[in-house]
C-alpha positions as a Python dict, from the first residue, in 0.01 Angstrom:
ca = {
    (1, 'X'): (0, 0, 0),
    (2, 'X'): (232, -260, -151),
    (3, 'X'): (99, -611, -180),
    (4, 'X'): (206, -825, 116),
    (5, 'X'): (435, -1120, 31),
    (6, 'X'): (189, -1353, 203),
    (7, 'X'): (-179, -1430, 243),
    (8, 'X'): (-339, -1541, 568),
    (9, 'X'): (-530, -1860, 491),
    (10, 'X'): (-693, -1910, 829),
    (11, 'X'): (-650, -1851, 1199),
    (12, 'X'): (-723, -2053, 1509),
    (13, 'X'): (-673, -1996, 1883),
    (14, 'X'): (-340, -2173, 1836),
    (15, 'X'): (-189, -1993, 1539),
    (16, 'X'): (-199, -1889, 1174),
    (17, 'X'): (-172, -2067, 838),
    (18, 'X'): (4, -1850, 583),
    (19, 'X'): (45, -1889, 207),
    (20, 'X'): (382, -1747, 100),
    (21, 'X'): (402, -1557, -233),
    (22, 'X'): (771, -1479, -292),
    (23, 'X'): (1118, -1619, -248),
    (24, 'X'): (1256, -1551, 100),
    (25, 'X'): (1404, -1717, 405),
    (26, 'X'): (1216, -1795, 725),
    (27, 'X'): (1356, -1505, 927),
    (28, 'X'): (1258, -1259, 651),
    (29, 'X'): (909, -1406, 640),
    (30, 'X'): (857, -1347, 1011),
    (31, 'X'): (989, -992, 978),
    (32, 'X'): (737, -928, 697),
    (33, 'X'): (461, -1044, 930),
    (34, 'X'): (562, -770, 1175),
    (35, 'X'): (761, -971, 1427),
    (36, 'X'): (1062, -807, 1588),
    (37, 'X'): (1404, -968, 1551),
    (38, 'X'): (1380, -1102, 1906),
    (39, 'X'): (1025, -1225, 1847),
    (40, 'X'): (1124, -1403, 1527),
    (41, 'X'): (1420, -1564, 1703),
    (42, 'X'): (1190, -1688, 1980),
    (43, 'X'): (949, -1839, 1728),
    (44, 'X'): (1226, -2013, 1538),
    (45, 'X'): (1417, -2138, 1841),
    (46, 'X'): (1101, -2289, 1988),
    (47, 'X'): (1010, -2466, 1663),
    (48, 'X'): (685, -2276, 1616),
    (49, 'X'): (725, -2209, 1243),
    (50, 'X'): (668, -2516, 1029),
    (51, 'X'): (605, -2618, 667),
    (52, 'X'): (416, -2943, 612),
    (53, 'X'): (495, -3037, 969),
    (54, 'X'): (869, -2974, 937),
    (55, 'X'): (1025, -2719, 1173),
    (56, 'X'): (1199, -2438, 984),
    (57, 'X'): (1533, -2281, 1069),
    (58, 'X'): (1600, -1908, 1031),
    (59, 'X'): (1776, -1949, 694),
    (60, 'X'): (1537, -2205, 542),
    (61, 'X'): (1446, -2101, 186),
    (62, 'X'): (1082, -2037, 103),
    (63, 'X'): (928, -2043, -243),
    (64, 'X'): (598, -1910, -378),
    (65, 'X'): (313, -2141, -281),
    (66, 'X'): (466, -2262, 44),
    (67, 'X'): (213, -2291, 325),
    (68, 'X'): (355, -2203, 667),
    (69, 'X'): (208, -2267, 1008),
    (70, 'X'): (299, -2024, 1286),
    (71, 'X'): (199, -2140, 1634),
    (72, 'X'): (135, -1877, 1899),
    (73, 'X'): (338, -1880, 2218),
    (74, 'X'): (139, -2089, 2467),
    (75, 'X'): (-41, -1873, 2724),
    (76, 'X'): (-171, -2014, 3050),
    (77, 'X'): (-547, -1953, 3072),
    (78, 'X'): (-637, -1673, 3310),
    (79, 'X'): (-840, -1768, 3615),
    (80, 'X'): (-1180, -1597, 3623),
    (81, 'X'): (-1226, -1375, 3928),
    (82, 'X'): (-1600, -1342, 3983),
    (83, 'X'): (-1550, -1000, 4145),
    (84, 'X'): (-1414, -851, 3820),
    (85, 'X'): (-1684, -757, 3568),
    (86, 'X'): (-1619, -840, 3206),
    (87, 'X'): (-1533, -552, 2976),
    (88, 'X'): (-1756, -465, 2683),
    (89, 'X'): (-1568, -579, 2372),
    (90, 'X'): (-1632, -361, 2068),
    (91, 'X'): (-1427, -557, 1814),
    (92, 'X'): (-1240, -887, 1806),
    (93, 'X'): (-980, -933, 1534),
    (94, 'X'): (-1074, -1224, 1303),
    (95, 'X'): (-711, -1339, 1325),
    (96, 'X'): (-723, -1338, 1705),
    (97, 'X'): (-431, -1096, 1734),
    (98, 'X'): (-609, -794, 1884),
    (99, 'X'): (-935, -657, 2020),
    (100, 'X'): (-1091, -328, 2122),
    (101, 'X'): (-1273, -264, 2449),
    (102, 'X'): (-1504, 14, 2568),
    (103, 'X'): (-1348, 180, 2874),
    (104, 'X'): (-1592, 339, 3118),
    (105, 'X'): (-1501, 667, 3286),
    (106, 'X'): (-1337, 641, 3631),
    (107, 'X'): (-1149, 324, 3540),
    (108, 'X'): (-773, 285, 3499),
    (109, 'X'): (-636, 106, 3194),
    (110, 'X'): (-337, -31, 3389),
    (111, 'X'): (-285, -90, 3760),
    (112, 'X'): (-122, 188, 3962),
    (113, 'X'): (-34, -12, 4272),
    (114, 'X'): (-351, 79, 4460),
    (115, 'X'): (-529, -250, 4392),
    (116, 'X'): (-812, -87, 4194),
    (117, 'X'): (-976, -300, 3925),
    (118, 'X'): (-849, -206, 3580),
    (119, 'X'): (-973, -225, 3224),
    (120, 'X'): (-694, -475, 3150),
    (121, 'X'): (-837, -709, 3414),
    (122, 'X'): (-1189, -663, 3280),
    (123, 'X'): (-1068, -746, 2928),
    (124, 'X'): (-905, -1065, 3059),
    (125, 'X'): (-1236, -1158, 3226),
    (126, 'X'): (-1425, -1099, 2901),
    (127, 'X'): (-1176, -1316, 2712),
    (128, 'X'): (-1225, -1603, 2957),
    (129, 'X'): (-1602, -1575, 2925),
    (130, 'X'): (-1589, -1576, 2545),
    (131, 'X'): (-1312, -1833, 2507),
    (132, 'X'): (-1069, -1590, 2340),
    (133, 'X'): (-707, -1702, 2365),
    (134, 'X'): (-414, -1475, 2442),
    (135, 'X'): (-259, -1240, 2696),
    (136, 'X'): (-412, -892, 2662),
    (137, 'X'): (-176, -595, 2654),
    (138, 'X'): (-315, -241, 2619),
    (139, 'X'): (-179, -61, 2315),
    (140, 'X'): (-328, 277, 2409),
    (141, 'X'): (-391, 478, 2722),
    (142, 'X'): (-685, 693, 2818),
    (143, 'X'): (-701, 916, 3123),
    (144, 'X'): (-895, 761, 3409),
    (145, 'X'): (-1186, 1003, 3359),
    (146, 'X'): (-1199, 957, 2978),
    (147, 'X'): (-1414, 681, 2830),
    (148, 'X'): (-1417, 494, 2501),
    (149, 'X'): (-1216, 281, 2260),
    (150, 'X'): (-891, 116, 2377),
    (151, 'X'): (-699, -132, 2158),
    (152, 'X'): (-530, -442, 2302),
    (153, 'X'): (-286, -688, 2145),
    (154, 'X'): (-333, -1054, 2240),
    (155, 'X'): (-13, -1235, 2140),
    (156, 'X'): (339, -1112, 2225),
    (157, 'X'): (480, -1216, 1886),
    (158, 'X'): (262, -961, 1710),
    (159, 'X'): (263, -681, 1966),
    (160, 'X'): (550, -497, 1788),
    (161, 'X'): (339, -480, 1472),
    (162, 'X'): (50, -320, 1662),
    (163, 'X'): (284, -97, 1863),
    (164, 'X'): (423, 27, 1532),
    (165, 'X'): (73, 97, 1404),
    (166, 'X'): (-15, 305, 1711),
    (167, 'X'): (321, 486, 1717),
    (168, 'X'): (311, 573, 1346),
    (169, 'X'): (56, 855, 1391),
    (170, 'X'): (-23, 792, 1025),
    (171, 'X'): (-391, 874, 967),
    (172, 'X'): (-398, 646, 662),
    (173, 'X'): (-320, 353, 895),
    (174, 'X'): (-481, 461, 1224),
    (175, 'X'): (-715, 751, 1290),
    (176, 'X'): (-884, 845, 1616),
    (177, 'X'): (-1190, 1062, 1660),
    (178, 'X'): (-1304, 1186, 1999),
    (179, 'X'): (-1634, 1337, 2109),
    (180, 'X'): (-1631, 1611, 2372),
    (181, 'X'): (-1826, 1896, 2521),
    (182, 'X'): (-1631, 2218, 2561),
    (183, 'X'): (-1729, 2528, 2752),
    (184, 'X'): (-1872, 2822, 2560),
    (185, 'X'): (-1957, 2863, 2194),
    (186, 'X'): (-1703, 2740, 1937),
    (187, 'X'): (-1827, 2893, 1615),
    (188, 'X'): (-1589, 2738, 1361),
    (189, 'X'): (-1337, 2453, 1327),
    (190, 'X'): (-1011, 2512, 1510),
    (191, 'X'): (-679, 2349, 1420),
    (192, 'X'): (-436, 2360, 1713),
    (193, 'X'): (-64, 2298, 1664),
    (194, 'X'): (60, 2409, 2005),
    (195, 'X'): (345, 2197, 2153),
    (196, 'X'): (278, 2020, 2482),
    (197, 'X'): (518, 1949, 2768),
    (198, 'X'): (510, 1876, 3138),
    (199, 'X'): (412, 2153, 3376),
    (200, 'X'): (718, 2210, 3597),
    (201, 'X'): (500, 2343, 3878),
    (202, 'X'): (232, 2073, 3887),
    (203, 'X'): (314, 1709, 3810),
    (204, 'X'): (-52, 1633, 3734),
    (205, 'X'): (-78, 1891, 3454),
    (206, 'X'): (68, 1937, 3109),
    (207, 'X'): (173, 2273, 2966),
    (208, 'X'): (81, 2427, 2629),
    (209, 'X'): (348, 2621, 2443),
    (210, 'X'): (664, 2415, 2492),
    (211, 'X'): (761, 2052, 2458),
    (212, 'X'): (668, 1801, 2187),
    (213, 'X'): (466, 1884, 1878),
    (214, 'X'): (95, 1815, 1904),
    (215, 'X'): (-184, 1851, 1647),
    (216, 'X'): (-559, 1854, 1714),
    (217, 'X'): (-858, 1951, 1500),
    (218, 'X'): (-1177, 2060, 1677),
    (219, 'X'): (-1497, 2057, 1467),
    (220, 'X'): (-1812, 2200, 1627),
    (221, 'X'): (-2126, 1988, 1592),
    (222, 'X'): (-2375, 2211, 1772),
    (223, 'X'): (-2438, 2401, 2093),
    (224, 'X'): (-2646, 2310, 2397),
    (225, 'X'): (-2729, 2439, 2740),
    (226, 'X'): (-2600, 2245, 3040),
    (227, 'X'): (-2808, 2177, 3351),
    (228, 'X'): (-2621, 2463, 3518),
    (229, 'X'): (-2748, 2704, 3252),
    (230, 'X'): (-2403, 2742, 3095),
    (231, 'X'): (-2352, 2713, 2720),
    (232, 'X'): (-2141, 2430, 2577),
    (233, 'X'): (-2041, 2313, 2231),
    (234, 'X'): (-2033, 1950, 2120),
    (235, 'X'): (-1717, 1889, 1918),
    (236, 'X'): (-1556, 1612, 1720),
    (237, 'X'): (-1180, 1608, 1778),
    (238, 'X'): (-926, 1438, 1553),
    (239, 'X'): (-567, 1403, 1673),
    (240, 'X'): (-258, 1303, 1477),
    (241, 'X'): (-28, 1295, 1779),
    (242, 'X'): (-80, 1127, 2113),
    (243, 'X'): (49, 1357, 2386),
    (244, 'X'): (-68, 1320, 2745),
    (245, 'X'): (-385, 1528, 2806),
    (246, 'X'): (-355, 1656, 2448),
    (247, 'X'): (-722, 1734, 2381),
    (248, 'X'): (-771, 1876, 2729),
    (249, 'X'): (-467, 2105, 2700),
    (250, 'X'): (-551, 2223, 2349),
    (251, 'X'): (-915, 2287, 2437),
    (252, 'X'): (-808, 2499, 2734),
    (253, 'X'): (-556, 2684, 2513),
    (254, 'X'): (-847, 2781, 2285),
    (255, 'X'): (-1035, 2923, 2583),
    (256, 'X'): (-1286, 2637, 2565),
    (257, 'X'): (-1183, 2381, 2830),
    (258, 'X'): (-1349, 2040, 2819),
    (259, 'X'): (-1663, 2049, 3030),
    (260, 'X'): (-1592, 1906, 3376),
    (261, 'X'): (-1213, 1935, 3339),
    (262, 'X'): (-1127, 2089, 3676),
    (263, 'X'): (-754, 2038, 3616),
    (264, 'X'): (-757, 2279, 3323),
    (265, 'X'): (-996, 2544, 3449),
    (266, 'X'): (-1346, 2417, 3374),
    (267, 'X'): (-1635, 2449, 3616),
    (268, 'X'): (-1752, 2136, 3802),
    (269, 'X'): (-2049, 1947, 3652),
    (270, 'X'): (-2231, 1627, 3727),
    (271, 'X'): (-2108, 1344, 3507),
    (272, 'X'): (-1740, 1438, 3528),
    (273, 'X'): (-1506, 1495, 3234),
    (274, 'X'): (-1700, 1515, 2908),
    (275, 'X'): (-1440, 1350, 2685),
    (276, 'X'): (-1493, 1022, 2499),
    (277, 'X'): (-1275, 819, 2259),
    (278, 'X'): (-1547, 774, 2003),
    (279, 'X'): (-1429, 618, 1676),
    (280, 'X'): (-1111, 448, 1563),
    (281, 'X'): (-1025, 330, 1212),
    (282, 'X'): (-726, 100, 1167),
    (283, 'X'): (-554, -91, 892),
    (284, 'X'): (-461, -428, 1040),
    (285, 'X'): (-79, -449, 1037),
    (286, 'X'): (-81, -820, 945),
    (287, 'X'): (-388, -880, 728),
    (288, 'X'): (-409, -532, 573),
    (289, 'X'): (-786, -523, 633),
    (290, 'X'): (-947, -195, 737),
    (291, 'X'): (-1171, -191, 1044),
    (292, 'X'): (-1374, 83, 1211),
    (293, 'X'): (-1450, 57, 1581),
    (294, 'X'): (-1701, 278, 1759),
    (295, 'X'): (-1792, 321, 2125),
    (296, 'X'): (-2133, 481, 2166),
    (297, 'X'): (-2133, 810, 2355),
    (298, 'X'): (-2224, 710, 2712),
    (299, 'X'): (-2523, 818, 2917),
    (300, 'X'): (-2317, 1049, 3141),
    (301, 'X'): (-2332, 1295, 2848),
    (302, 'X'): (-2656, 1497, 2815),
    (303, 'X'): (-2913, 1347, 2582),
    (304, 'X'): (-2890, 1646, 2347),
    (305, 'X'): (-2514, 1591, 2316),
    (306, 'X'): (-2566, 1225, 2231),
    (307, 'X'): (-2815, 1321, 1962),
    (308, 'X'): (-2561, 1561, 1810),
    (309, 'X'): (-2304, 1279, 1808),
    (310, 'X'): (-2548, 1043, 1638),
    (311, 'X'): (-2620, 1302, 1367),
    (312, 'X'): (-2248, 1355, 1305),
    (313, 'X'): (-2143, 992, 1257),
    (314, 'X'): (-1914, 930, 962),
}
């Protein structure tokens, strides 16, 4: 990765101090930091980029050694609703630009108009409790019945940089590893490159065999016997695309649907859908630091499955 034209000196709840390394103009500097054109214009027009206390215009020249201060857009503090439990935060970005939360199963990431409590609301509650500034915006989605790691951006100026990270599907910048139980015995790793599209006959389902490209790698970790007496295989799943229901559709296409996935042909089990967003490794789009985030496999999975996951940690 090419050396960034800047170095982050420090961060506060109010903004960043940045040491500039090259010749540039202010608008170019903000673009290098990952701001969109509209975001950079908003920063500049509101006077939130300064050098030694002087507000910079879009065409102001910068020279190596300049120290810039970028103030975040002011965000009104969220009111704490005592009825909303705080999310479990797995990682908080040292720059204050993002965080990762552990989503329980049976919880929506975003509201759907029904008034159900969402992970986004729980993250906001956790931020109030811990004094973390910003306005959380989910960068990833998980199905309601899937648990695990979800990334959030915290400041609108930098959301495009994180959106670009997630949309890149570049495993050198962002990699996701899931843990699942699938029905039957999977004896060897299986790479699945079957396209995925919407099922024309059932709006709730996706269809394997047509649509957008999708790539998943299933790696068996061991077999176990479910409470029902049926055999299942614990698998680690790595995806390099992010299609809706991707792992569920590809597992079913292999003849090994995810345990508890009634939508794709699995038998009912206690504990629900056995799919968990387990580990995520990301290269921070602003600082360039690498972080690994992990959500422990939850107790709804059988103890033997959790032991297999623990043995397979990377």
